[in-house]
PDB file of C-alpha atoms in Angstrom:
ATOM      1  CA  MET E   9     -17.383 -28.737 -28.336  1.00 50.00           C
ATOM      2  CA  THR E  10     -17.168 -25.607 -26.178  1.00 51.00           C
ATOM      3  CA  THR E  11     -20.405 -24.663 -24.511  1.00 52.00           C
ATOM      4  CA  GLU E  12     -21.444 -21.125 -23.708  1.00 49.00           C
ATOM      5  CA  THR E  13     -20.845 -21.811 -20.022  1.00 51.00           C
ATOM      6  CA  ASP E  14     -17.339 -23.116 -20.716  1.00 51.00           C
ATOM      7  CA  SER E  15     -16.428 -20.039 -22.742  1.00 49.00           C
ATOM      8  CA  ASP E  16     -17.782 -17.747 -20.060  1.00 57.00           C
ATOM      9  CA  THR E  17     -15.704 -19.308 -17.292  1.00 60.00           C
ATOM     10  CA  ALA E  18     -12.498 -20.131 -19.179  1.00 60.00           C
ATOM     11  CA  PRO E  19      -9.623 -17.773 -18.289  1.00 62.00           C
ATOM     12  CA  PRO E  20      -8.315 -15.623 -21.129  1.00 72.00           C
ATOM     13  CA  VAL E  21      -5.328 -16.978 -23.020  1.00 77.00           C
ATOM     14  CA  ARG E  22      -2.458 -14.548 -22.488  1.00 82.00           C
ATOM     15  CA  SER E  23       0.863 -14.361 -24.262  1.00 83.00           C
ATOM     16  CA  GLN E  24       3.744 -16.038 -22.455  1.00 86.00           C
ATOM     17  CA  ALA E  25       6.384 -13.990 -24.262  1.00 86.00           C
ATOM     18  CA  PRO E  26       8.805 -12.596 -21.628  1.00 86.00           C
ATOM     19  CA  ALA E  27       8.148  -8.984 -22.645  1.00 90.00           C
ATOM     20  CA  ASP E  28       4.373  -9.445 -22.393  1.00 93.00           C
ATOM     21  CA  VAL E  29       4.634 -11.149 -18.995  1.00 93.00           C
ATOM     22  CA  ALA E  30       6.851  -8.302 -17.758  1.00 94.00           C
ATOM     23  CA  ARG E  31       4.344  -5.683 -18.916  1.00 94.00           C
ATOM     24  CA  ARG E  32       1.509  -7.449 -17.111  1.00 95.00           C
ATOM     25  CA  ILE E  33       3.608  -7.610 -13.941  1.00 95.00           C
ATOM     26  CA  GLU E  34       4.231  -3.860 -14.157  1.00 95.00           C
ATOM     27  CA  ALA E  35       0.508  -3.216 -14.517  1.00 94.00           C
ATOM     28  CA  ILE E  36      -0.229  -5.193 -11.344  1.00 93.00           C
ATOM     29  CA  LEU E  37       2.634  -3.647  -9.367  1.00 93.00           C
ATOM     30  CA  LEU E  38       1.420  -0.139 -10.154  1.00 90.00           C
ATOM     31  CA  ILE E  39      -1.854  -0.674  -8.290  1.00 86.00           C
ATOM     32  CA  VAL E  40      -0.876  -2.816  -5.290  1.00 84.00           C
ATOM     33  CA  ASP E  41      -0.187  -1.356  -1.844  1.00 77.00           C
ATOM     34  CA  GLU E  42       1.527  -4.384  -0.325  1.00 81.00           C
ATOM     35  CA  PRO E  43       4.359  -6.671  -1.492  1.00 86.00           C
ATOM     36  CA  GLN E  44       3.168  -9.494  -3.730  1.00 90.00           C
ATOM     37  CA  SER E  45       4.665 -12.987  -3.657  1.00 92.00           C
ATOM     38  CA  LEU E  46       5.862 -14.651  -6.849  1.00 94.00           C
ATOM     39  CA  VAL E  47       2.985 -17.114  -6.603  1.00 94.00           C
ATOM     40  CA  ALA E  48       0.420 -14.313  -6.251  1.00 93.00           C
ATOM     41  CA  LEU E  49       1.910 -12.405  -9.179  1.00 95.00           C
ATOM     42  CA  ALA E  50       2.038 -15.556 -11.314  1.00 94.00           C
ATOM     43  CA  ALA E  51      -1.644 -16.181 -10.678  1.00 94.00           C
ATOM     44  CA  ALA E  52      -2.517 -12.541 -11.388  1.00 93.00           C
ATOM     45  CA  VAL E  53      -0.723 -12.341 -14.731  1.00 94.00           C
ATOM     46  CA  GLY E  54      -1.427 -15.914 -15.873  1.00 93.00           C
ATOM     47  CA  ALA E  55       2.158 -17.124 -16.109  1.00 93.00           C
ATOM     48  CA  PRO E  56       4.066 -20.048 -14.536  1.00 94.00           C
ATOM     49  CA  VAL E  57       6.195 -19.170 -11.521  1.00 94.00           C
ATOM     50  CA  PRO E  58       9.562 -19.824 -13.262  1.00 93.00           C
ATOM     51  CA  ALA E  59       8.634 -17.434 -16.076  1.00 93.00           C
ATOM     52  CA  LEU E  60       7.356 -14.948 -13.525  1.00 94.00           C
ATOM     53  CA  ARG E  61      10.628 -15.129 -11.561  1.00 94.00           C
ATOM     54  CA  GLN E  62      12.642 -14.557 -14.722  1.00 94.00           C
ATOM     55  CA  ALA E  63      10.500 -11.577 -15.675  1.00 95.00           C
ATOM     56  CA  VAL E  64      10.843 -10.025 -12.206  1.00 95.00           C
ATOM     57  CA  GLU E  65      14.628 -10.410 -12.345  1.00 94.00           C
ATOM     58  CA  GLY E  66      14.577  -8.752 -15.753  1.00 95.00           C
ATOM     59  CA  LEU E  67      12.533  -5.822 -14.432  1.00 96.00           C
ATOM     60  CA  VAL E  68      14.899  -5.373 -11.478  1.00 96.00           C
ATOM     61  CA  ALA E  69      17.879  -5.237 -13.839  1.00 96.00           C
ATOM     62  CA  ASP E  70      16.033  -2.888 -16.204  1.00 96.00           C
ATOM     63  CA  TYR E  71      15.058  -0.447 -13.455  1.00 96.00           C
ATOM     64  CA  ASP E  72      18.626  -0.553 -12.066  1.00 96.00           C
ATOM     65  CA  GLY E  73      20.004   0.451 -15.471  1.00 95.00           C
ATOM     66  CA  GLU E  74      21.817  -2.835 -16.014  1.00 95.00           C
ATOM     67  CA  THR E  75      20.313  -3.494 -19.448  1.00 91.00           C
ATOM     68  CA  GLY E  76      21.628  -0.405 -21.204  1.00 92.00           C
ATOM     69  CA  GLY E  77      18.796   1.940 -20.304  1.00 92.00           C
ATOM     70  CA  PRO E  78      18.720   4.690 -17.660  1.00 95.00           C
ATOM     71  CA  ARG E  79      18.578   3.902 -13.948  1.00 95.00           C
ATOM     72  CA  ARG E  80      15.000   4.661 -12.890  1.00 95.00           C
ATOM     73  CA  GLY E  81      13.892   6.819  -9.983  1.00 95.00           C
ATOM     74  CA  PHE E  82      12.061   3.807  -8.596  1.00 94.00           C
ATOM     75  CA  GLU E  83      13.078   0.216  -7.955  1.00 94.00           C
ATOM     76  CA  LEU E  84      11.464  -3.201  -7.692  1.00 94.00           C
ATOM     77  CA  ARG E  85      12.339  -4.437  -4.217  1.00 91.00           C
ATOM     78  CA  GLU E  86      11.702  -7.721  -2.427  1.00 89.00           C
ATOM     79  CA  VAL E  87      10.314  -7.079   1.064  1.00 83.00           C
ATOM     80  CA  GLY E  88       8.811  -9.612   3.440  1.00 76.00           C
ATOM     81  CA  GLY E  89       8.767 -12.365   0.841  1.00 80.00           C
ATOM     82  CA  GLY E  90       6.989 -10.217  -1.758  1.00 88.00           C
ATOM     83  CA  TRP E  91       7.739  -7.676  -4.481  1.00 91.00           C
ATOM     84  CA  ARG E  92       6.677  -4.046  -4.681  1.00 91.00           C
ATOM     85  CA  LEU E  93       7.718  -0.818  -6.427  1.00 91.00           C
ATOM     86  CA  TYR E  94       9.457   1.756  -4.225  1.00 90.00           C
ATOM     87  CA  VAL E  95      10.919   5.210  -4.747  1.00 90.00           C
ATOM     88  CA  ARG E  96      14.703   5.009  -4.484  1.00 92.00           C
ATOM     89  CA  ASP E  97      16.135   6.147  -1.165  1.00 88.00           C
ATOM     90  CA  GLU E  98      18.089   9.021  -2.728  1.00 93.00           C
ATOM     91  CA  HIS E  99      14.814  10.681  -3.710  1.00 90.00           C
ATOM     92  CA  ASP E 100      13.259  10.640  -0.222  1.00 85.00           C
ATOM     93  CA  ASP E 101      14.023  14.343   0.344  1.00 86.00           C
ATOM     94  CA  LEU E 102      12.513  15.253  -3.023  1.00 88.00           C
ATOM     95  CA  ILE E 103       9.322  13.327  -2.309  1.00 82.00           C
ATOM     96  CA  ALA E 104       9.029  14.817   1.183  1.00 79.00           C
ATOM     97  CA  GLU E 105       9.455  18.312  -0.266  1.00 81.00           C
ATOM     98  CA  TYR E 106       6.887  17.683  -2.983  1.00 79.00           C
ATOM     99  CA  VAL E 107       4.302  16.215  -0.636  1.00 70.00           C
ATOM    100  CA  GLY E 108       4.914  18.932   1.942  1.00 69.00           C
ATOM    101  CA  GLY E 109       4.454  21.618  -0.687  1.00 69.00           C
ATOM    102  CA  GLN E 110       1.032  20.441  -1.768  1.00 64.00           C
ATOM    103  CA  ALA E 111      -1.825  22.714  -0.766  1.00 57.00           C
ATOM    104  CA  PRO E 112      -3.437  21.208   2.313  1.00 60.00           C
ATOM    105  CA  SER E 113      -7.060  20.223   2.077  1.00 67.00           C
ATOM    106  CA  ARG E 114      -9.587  19.158   4.663  1.00 79.00           C
ATOM    107  CA  LEU E 115      -9.675  15.426   5.317  1.00 83.00           C
ATOM    108  CA  SER E 116     -12.824  13.609   4.336  1.00 86.00           C
ATOM    109  CA  GLN E 117     -14.993  11.844   6.891  1.00 89.00           C
ATOM    110  CA  ALA E 118     -13.678   8.516   5.584  1.00 89.00           C
ATOM    111  CA  ALA E 119     -10.076   9.670   6.026  1.00 90.00           C
ATOM    112  CA  LEU E 120     -10.790  10.913   9.556  1.00 90.00           C
ATOM    113  CA  GLU E 121     -12.365   7.619  10.564  1.00 91.00           C
ATOM    114  CA  THR E 122      -9.518   5.605   9.035  1.00 92.00           C
ATOM    115  CA  LEU E 123      -6.966   7.823  10.765  1.00 93.00           C
ATOM    116  CA  ALA E 124      -8.763   7.315  14.085  1.00 91.00           C
ATOM    117  CA  VAL E 125      -8.642   3.532  13.693  1.00 92.00           C
ATOM    118  CA  ILE E 126      -4.915   3.606  12.897  1.00 94.00           C
ATOM    119  CA  ALA E 127      -4.180   6.006  15.763  1.00 92.00           C
ATOM    120  CA  TYR E 128      -5.872   3.790  18.345  1.00 91.00           C
ATOM    121  CA  LYS E 129      -5.053   0.362  16.946  1.00 91.00           C
ATOM    122  CA  GLN E 130      -1.491   0.812  15.654  1.00 93.00           C
ATOM    123  CA  PRO E 131       0.414  -1.083  14.520  1.00 94.00           C
ATOM    124  CA  VAL E 132      -2.381  -2.197  12.228  1.00 94.00           C
ATOM    125  CA  THR E 133      -2.629  -3.564   8.696  1.00 94.00           C
ATOM    126  CA  ARG E 134      -4.763  -2.175   5.911  1.00 92.00           C
ATOM    127  CA  SER E 135      -6.965  -5.278   5.936  1.00 92.00           C
ATOM    128  CA  GLN E 136      -7.544  -4.902   9.680  1.00 93.00           C
ATOM    129  CA  VAL E 137      -8.570  -1.281   9.215  1.00 93.00           C
ATOM    130  CA  ALA E 138     -10.890  -2.313   6.381  1.00 91.00           C
ATOM    131  CA  SER E 139     -12.433  -4.992   8.613  1.00 91.00           C
ATOM    132  CA  ILE E 140     -13.135  -2.482  11.373  1.00 90.00           C
ATOM    133  CA  ARG E 141     -14.594   0.111   9.008  1.00 89.00           C
ATOM    134  CA  ALA E 142     -16.324  -2.515   6.817  1.00 89.00           C
ATOM    135  CA  VAL E 143     -15.225  -0.686   3.658  1.00 89.00           C
ATOM    136  CA  ASN E 144     -12.239  -0.685   1.305  1.00 87.00           C
ATOM    137  CA  VAL E 145      -9.635   1.767   2.618  1.00 89.00           C
ATOM    138  CA  ASP E 146      -6.934   1.540  -0.071  1.00 88.00           C
ATOM    139  CA  SER E 147      -7.344   5.055  -1.464  1.00 88.00           C
ATOM    140  CA  VAL E 148      -7.806   6.593   1.987  1.00 91.00           C
ATOM    141  CA  VAL E 149      -4.593   4.986   3.255  1.00 92.00           C
ATOM    142  CA  ARG E 150      -2.733   6.341   0.218  1.00 89.00           C
ATOM    143  CA  THR E 151      -4.095   9.812   1.000  1.00 89.00           C
ATOM    144  CA  LEU E 152      -3.004   9.628   4.634  1.00 92.00           C
ATOM    145  CA  LEU E 153       0.450   8.413   3.584  1.00 91.00           C
ATOM    146  CA  ALA E 154       0.770  11.256   1.090  1.00 87.00           C
ATOM    147  CA  ARG E 155      -0.234  13.762   3.765  1.00 87.00           C
ATOM    148  CA  GLY E 156       2.426  12.378   6.077  1.00 88.00           C
ATOM    149  CA  LEU E 157      -0.080  11.539   8.824  1.00 92.00           C
ATOM    150  CA  ILE E 158       0.668   7.816   8.806  1.00 94.00           C
ATOM    151  CA  THR E 159       3.715   5.748   7.870  1.00 93.00           C
ATOM    152  CA  GLU E 160       4.694   2.163   7.132  1.00 92.00           C
ATOM    153  CA  LEU E 161       6.100   0.768  10.378  1.00 93.00           C
ATOM    154  CA  PHE E 162       7.111  -2.735   9.301  1.00 93.00           C
ATOM    155  CA  THR E 163       6.138  -5.647   7.085  1.00 90.00           C
ATOM    156  CA  ASP E 164       4.919  -8.887   8.630  1.00 89.00           C
ATOM    157  CA  PRO E 165       7.515 -11.522   7.625  1.00 86.00           C
ATOM    158  CA  GLU E 166       4.890 -14.262   7.359  1.00 85.00           C
ATOM    159  CA  THR E 167       2.022 -12.536   5.560  1.00 85.00           C
ATOM    160  CA  GLY E 168       3.832  -9.673   3.830  1.00 86.00           C
ATOM    161  CA  ALA E 169       1.172  -7.284   5.153  1.00 90.00           C
ATOM    162  CA  ILE E 170       2.356  -3.763   5.888  1.00 92.00           C
ATOM    163  CA  ASN E 171       1.650  -2.458   9.384  1.00 95.00           C
ATOM    164  CA  TYR E 172       0.823   1.240   9.645  1.00 95.00           C
ATOM    165  CA  GLY E 173       1.142   3.763  12.431  1.00 95.00           C
ATOM    166  CA  THR E 174       0.785   7.515  12.892  1.00 93.00           C
ATOM    167  CA  THR E 175       3.566  10.079  12.570  1.00 91.00           C
ATOM    168  CA  ASP E 176       4.709  13.085  14.560  1.00 88.00           C
ATOM    169  CA  ALA E 177       2.893  15.206  11.964  1.00 86.00           C
ATOM    170  CA  LEU E 178      -0.407  13.940  13.379  1.00 87.00           C
ATOM    171  CA  LEU E 179       0.614  15.017  16.887  1.00 85.00           C
ATOM    172  CA  VAL E 180       1.506  18.466  15.555  1.00 80.00           C
ATOM    173  CA  ASN E 181      -1.840  18.774  13.778  1.00 78.00           C
ATOM    174  CA  LEU E 182      -3.691  17.726  16.922  1.00 80.00           C
ATOM    175  CA  GLY E 183      -1.593  19.944  19.149  1.00 75.00           C
ATOM    176  CA  ILE E 184      -0.583  17.110  21.505  1.00 79.00           C
ATOM    177  CA  ASN E 185       2.771  15.718  22.598  1.00 82.00           C
ATOM    178  CA  SER E 186       1.999  12.002  22.496  1.00 84.00           C
ATOM    179  CA  LEU E 187      -0.710   9.519  21.620  1.00 85.00           C
ATOM    180  CA  ASP E 188      -1.327   9.075  25.350  1.00 85.00           C
ATOM    181  CA  GLU E 189      -3.152  12.407  25.208  1.00 83.00           C
ATOM    182  CA  LEU E 190      -5.785  11.097  22.785  1.00 83.00           C
ATOM    183  CA  PRO E 191      -9.286  10.788  24.278  1.00 82.00           C
ATOM    184  CA  HIS E 192      -9.942   7.338  25.717  1.00 77.00           C
ATOM    185  CA  ILE E 193     -12.372   6.067  23.085  1.00 67.00           C
ATOM    186  CA  SER E 194     -10.572   2.833  22.198  1.00 49.00           C
ATOM    187  CA  PRO E 195     -13.378   0.635  23.618  1.00 54.00           C
ATOM    188  CA  LEU E 196     -15.572   1.961  20.809  1.00 51.00           C
ATOM    189  CA  LEU E 197     -13.293   0.290  18.271  1.00 49.00           C
ATOM    190  CA  ASP E 198     -13.569  -3.288  19.590  1.00 50.00           C
ATOM    191  CA  ASP E 199     -16.011  -4.491  16.958  1.00 49.00           C
ATOM    192  CA  GLY E 200     -16.290  -1.495  14.654  1.00 46.00           C
ATOM    193  CA  SER E 201     -20.021  -1.208  15.294  1.00 45.00           C
ATOM    194  CA  ASP E 202     -19.801   2.234  16.840  1.00 46.00           C
ATOM    195  CA  GLY E 203     -18.798   5.445  15.115  1.00 46.00           C
ATOM    196  CA  PHE E 204     -16.009   7.854  15.782  1.00 46.00           C
ATOM    197  CA  ASP E 205     -15.999  11.431  17.004  1.00 46.00           C
ATOM    198  CA  ALA E 206     -14.569  13.073  13.909  1.00 44.00           C
ATOM    199  CA  GLU E 207     -14.260  16.399  15.704  1.00 43.00           C
ATOM    200  CA  VAL E 208     -11.416  14.926  17.730  1.00 44.00           C
ATOM    201  CA  LEU E 209      -9.233  14.790  14.634  1.00 47.00           C
ATOM    202  CA  ARG E 210     -10.199  17.998  12.879  1.00 45.00           C
TER     203      ARG E 210
END
């Protein structure tokens, strides 16, 4: 007999049909910022790893136009031992033009503080930035990437975590030639307990 406690804690029973597993994988991949391992994806969508691997291979083929459909403008790529959706390389110029053509807006205080942490601590991962700021920084990092102020430098081969750094666009906005010209406030970032001078990055 199933008790109320058992029913509350039991994981939902999800369909193991290949198409359903693939759709759940897509839903997860649309919201993640870092490559996800097969094991992590299997746990997230409630499917065994072999079925997960088969579904991922099917999605790769589908996006590449190998199953009779159109070749998509994005691809499912394995990077650093994990999987993530990426815009195809041939569309880089289009994306840069689109992002560059967006009306600029003033950065929020949260974005300024996150940008300061990345500028002084780079290369740095999103989780490290979040630890310093003691808040979730996912949306802020996406904003800074879209504005072209930070970029993905490399992916850690062991953890799959993406390391971020600043771009030349930040130097242009600050009116400096190199990061060496930033004010020497890095000691303030040792434990994240002190604030940042947001005026520096306005």
